[in-house]
Short mmCIF file of C-alpha atoms in Angstrom, two decimals:
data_model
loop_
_atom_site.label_atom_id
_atom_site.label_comp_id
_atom_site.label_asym_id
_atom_site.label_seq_id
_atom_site.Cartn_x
_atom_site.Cartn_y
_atom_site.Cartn_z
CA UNK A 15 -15.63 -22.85 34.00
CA UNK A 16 -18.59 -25.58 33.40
CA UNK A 17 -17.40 -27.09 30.70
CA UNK A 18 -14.03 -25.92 29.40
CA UNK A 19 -12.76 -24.13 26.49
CA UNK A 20 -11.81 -25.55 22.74
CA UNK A 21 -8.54 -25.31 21.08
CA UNK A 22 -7.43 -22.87 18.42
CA UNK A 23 -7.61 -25.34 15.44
CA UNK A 24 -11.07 -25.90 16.88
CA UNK A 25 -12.39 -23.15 16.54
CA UNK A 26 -9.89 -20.71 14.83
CA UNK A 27 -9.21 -17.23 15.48
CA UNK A 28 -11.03 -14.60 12.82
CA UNK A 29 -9.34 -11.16 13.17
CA UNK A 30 -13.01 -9.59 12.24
CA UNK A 31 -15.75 -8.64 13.60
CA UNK A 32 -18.67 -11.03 14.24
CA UNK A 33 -20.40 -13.44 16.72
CA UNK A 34 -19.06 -15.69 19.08
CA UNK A 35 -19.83 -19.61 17.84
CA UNK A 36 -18.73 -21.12 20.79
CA UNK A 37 -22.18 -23.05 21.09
CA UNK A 38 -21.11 -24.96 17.94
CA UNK A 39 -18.37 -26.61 19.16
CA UNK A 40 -19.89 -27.05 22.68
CA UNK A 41 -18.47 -31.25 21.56
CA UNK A 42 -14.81 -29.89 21.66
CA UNK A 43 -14.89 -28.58 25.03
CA UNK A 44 -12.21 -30.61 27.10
CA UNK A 45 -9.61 -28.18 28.85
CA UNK A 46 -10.53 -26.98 31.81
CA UNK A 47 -8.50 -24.44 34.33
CA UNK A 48 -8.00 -25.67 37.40
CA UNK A 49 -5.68 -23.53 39.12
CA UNK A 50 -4.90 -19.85 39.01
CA UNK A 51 -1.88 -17.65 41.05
CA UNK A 52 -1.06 -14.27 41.15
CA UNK A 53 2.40 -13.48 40.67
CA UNK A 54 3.58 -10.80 42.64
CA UNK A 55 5.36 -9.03 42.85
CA UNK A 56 4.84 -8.42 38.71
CA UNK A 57 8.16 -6.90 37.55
CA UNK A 58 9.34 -7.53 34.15
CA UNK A 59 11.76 -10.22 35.06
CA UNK A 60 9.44 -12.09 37.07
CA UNK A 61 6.93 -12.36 34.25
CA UNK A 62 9.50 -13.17 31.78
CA UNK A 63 10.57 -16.22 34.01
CA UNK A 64 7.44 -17.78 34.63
CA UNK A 65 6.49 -17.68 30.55
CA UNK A 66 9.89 -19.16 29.77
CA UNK A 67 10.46 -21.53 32.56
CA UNK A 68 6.47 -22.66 32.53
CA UNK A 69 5.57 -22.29 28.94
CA UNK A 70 2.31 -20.42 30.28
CA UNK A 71 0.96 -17.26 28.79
CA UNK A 72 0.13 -14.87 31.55
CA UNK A 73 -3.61 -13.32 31.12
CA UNK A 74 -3.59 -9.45 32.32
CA UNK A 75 -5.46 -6.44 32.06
CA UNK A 76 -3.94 -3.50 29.44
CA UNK A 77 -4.47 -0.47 30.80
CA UNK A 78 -4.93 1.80 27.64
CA UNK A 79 -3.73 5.65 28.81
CA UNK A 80 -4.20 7.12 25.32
CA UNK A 81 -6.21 5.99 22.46
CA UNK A 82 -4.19 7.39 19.45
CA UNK A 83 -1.32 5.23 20.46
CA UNK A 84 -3.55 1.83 19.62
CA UNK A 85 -3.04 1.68 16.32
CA UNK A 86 -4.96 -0.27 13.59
CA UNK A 87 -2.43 -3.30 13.48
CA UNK A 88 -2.82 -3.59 17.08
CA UNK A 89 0.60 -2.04 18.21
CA UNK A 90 0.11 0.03 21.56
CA UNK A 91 2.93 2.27 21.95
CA UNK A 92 3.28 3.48 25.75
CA UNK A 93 5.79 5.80 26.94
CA UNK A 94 5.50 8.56 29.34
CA UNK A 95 1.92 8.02 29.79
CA UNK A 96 1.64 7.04 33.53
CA UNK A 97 -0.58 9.48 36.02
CA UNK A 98 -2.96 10.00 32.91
CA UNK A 99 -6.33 8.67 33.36
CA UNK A 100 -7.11 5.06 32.14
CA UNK A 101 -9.23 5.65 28.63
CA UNK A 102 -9.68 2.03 28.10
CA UNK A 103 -8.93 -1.65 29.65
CA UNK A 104 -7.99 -4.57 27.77
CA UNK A 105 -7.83 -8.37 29.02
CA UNK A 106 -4.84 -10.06 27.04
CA UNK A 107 -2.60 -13.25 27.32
CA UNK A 108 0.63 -12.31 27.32
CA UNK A 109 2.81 -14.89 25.30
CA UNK A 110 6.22 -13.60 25.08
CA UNK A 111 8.60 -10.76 24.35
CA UNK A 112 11.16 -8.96 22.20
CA UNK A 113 13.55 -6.51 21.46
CA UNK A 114 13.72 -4.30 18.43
CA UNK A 115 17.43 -3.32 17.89
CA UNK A 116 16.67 -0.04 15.50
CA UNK A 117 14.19 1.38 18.12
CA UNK A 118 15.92 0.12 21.15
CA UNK A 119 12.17 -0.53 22.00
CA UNK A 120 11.41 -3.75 24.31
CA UNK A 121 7.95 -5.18 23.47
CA UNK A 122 5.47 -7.81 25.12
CA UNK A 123 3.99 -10.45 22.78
CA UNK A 124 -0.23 -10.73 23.52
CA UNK A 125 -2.99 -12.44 22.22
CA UNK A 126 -6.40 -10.06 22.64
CA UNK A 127 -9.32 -11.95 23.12
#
């Protein structure tokens, strides 16, 4: 990246639909990424450690198998879905995790772009 990217209170996060202003706050523009690494091999415990011991968020591709699960509040339930054919991709950071007791469901935490 040329010139960096701004900060959330810069330029906040709208969940609509609309047009990127990023030109606006072209003044703001001060972090820059200077180093990438792939983690591999990327099993579950392995991501976990590197968000909690380097207070990263890890940026990944969501492979969406089926549509219908995405629902409006942006909760993609996967379960047996693996061998069907990718219907969509989705770059996210993920941020963290959890556990939901009731559903015995584990869960990652992401921020879509």
């Amino acid at each position: 990246m040329e010139k960096g990217v701004v900060t959330e209170f810069e330029y906040p996060y709208t969940a609509k639909k609309g047009i990127c202003h990023a030109r606006r706050y072209r003044k703001y523009y001060h972090v820059k990424i200077k180093d990438y690494c792939a983690i591999c091999p990327h099993t579950v415990p392995i991501l976990k450690s590197f968000i909690y011991h380097y207070k990263r968020p890890l940026t990944t591709i969501l492979h969406i198998r089926n549509l219908k699960a995405y629902n409006r509040i942006g909760i993609y339930a996967v379960e047996d879905d693996f061998g069907k054919k990718v219907q969509h991709q989705q770059v996210v950071n993920i941020v963290g995790w959890g556990y939901h007791h009731r559903g015995n469901i584990s869960y990652w935490i992401v921020k879509n772009s």
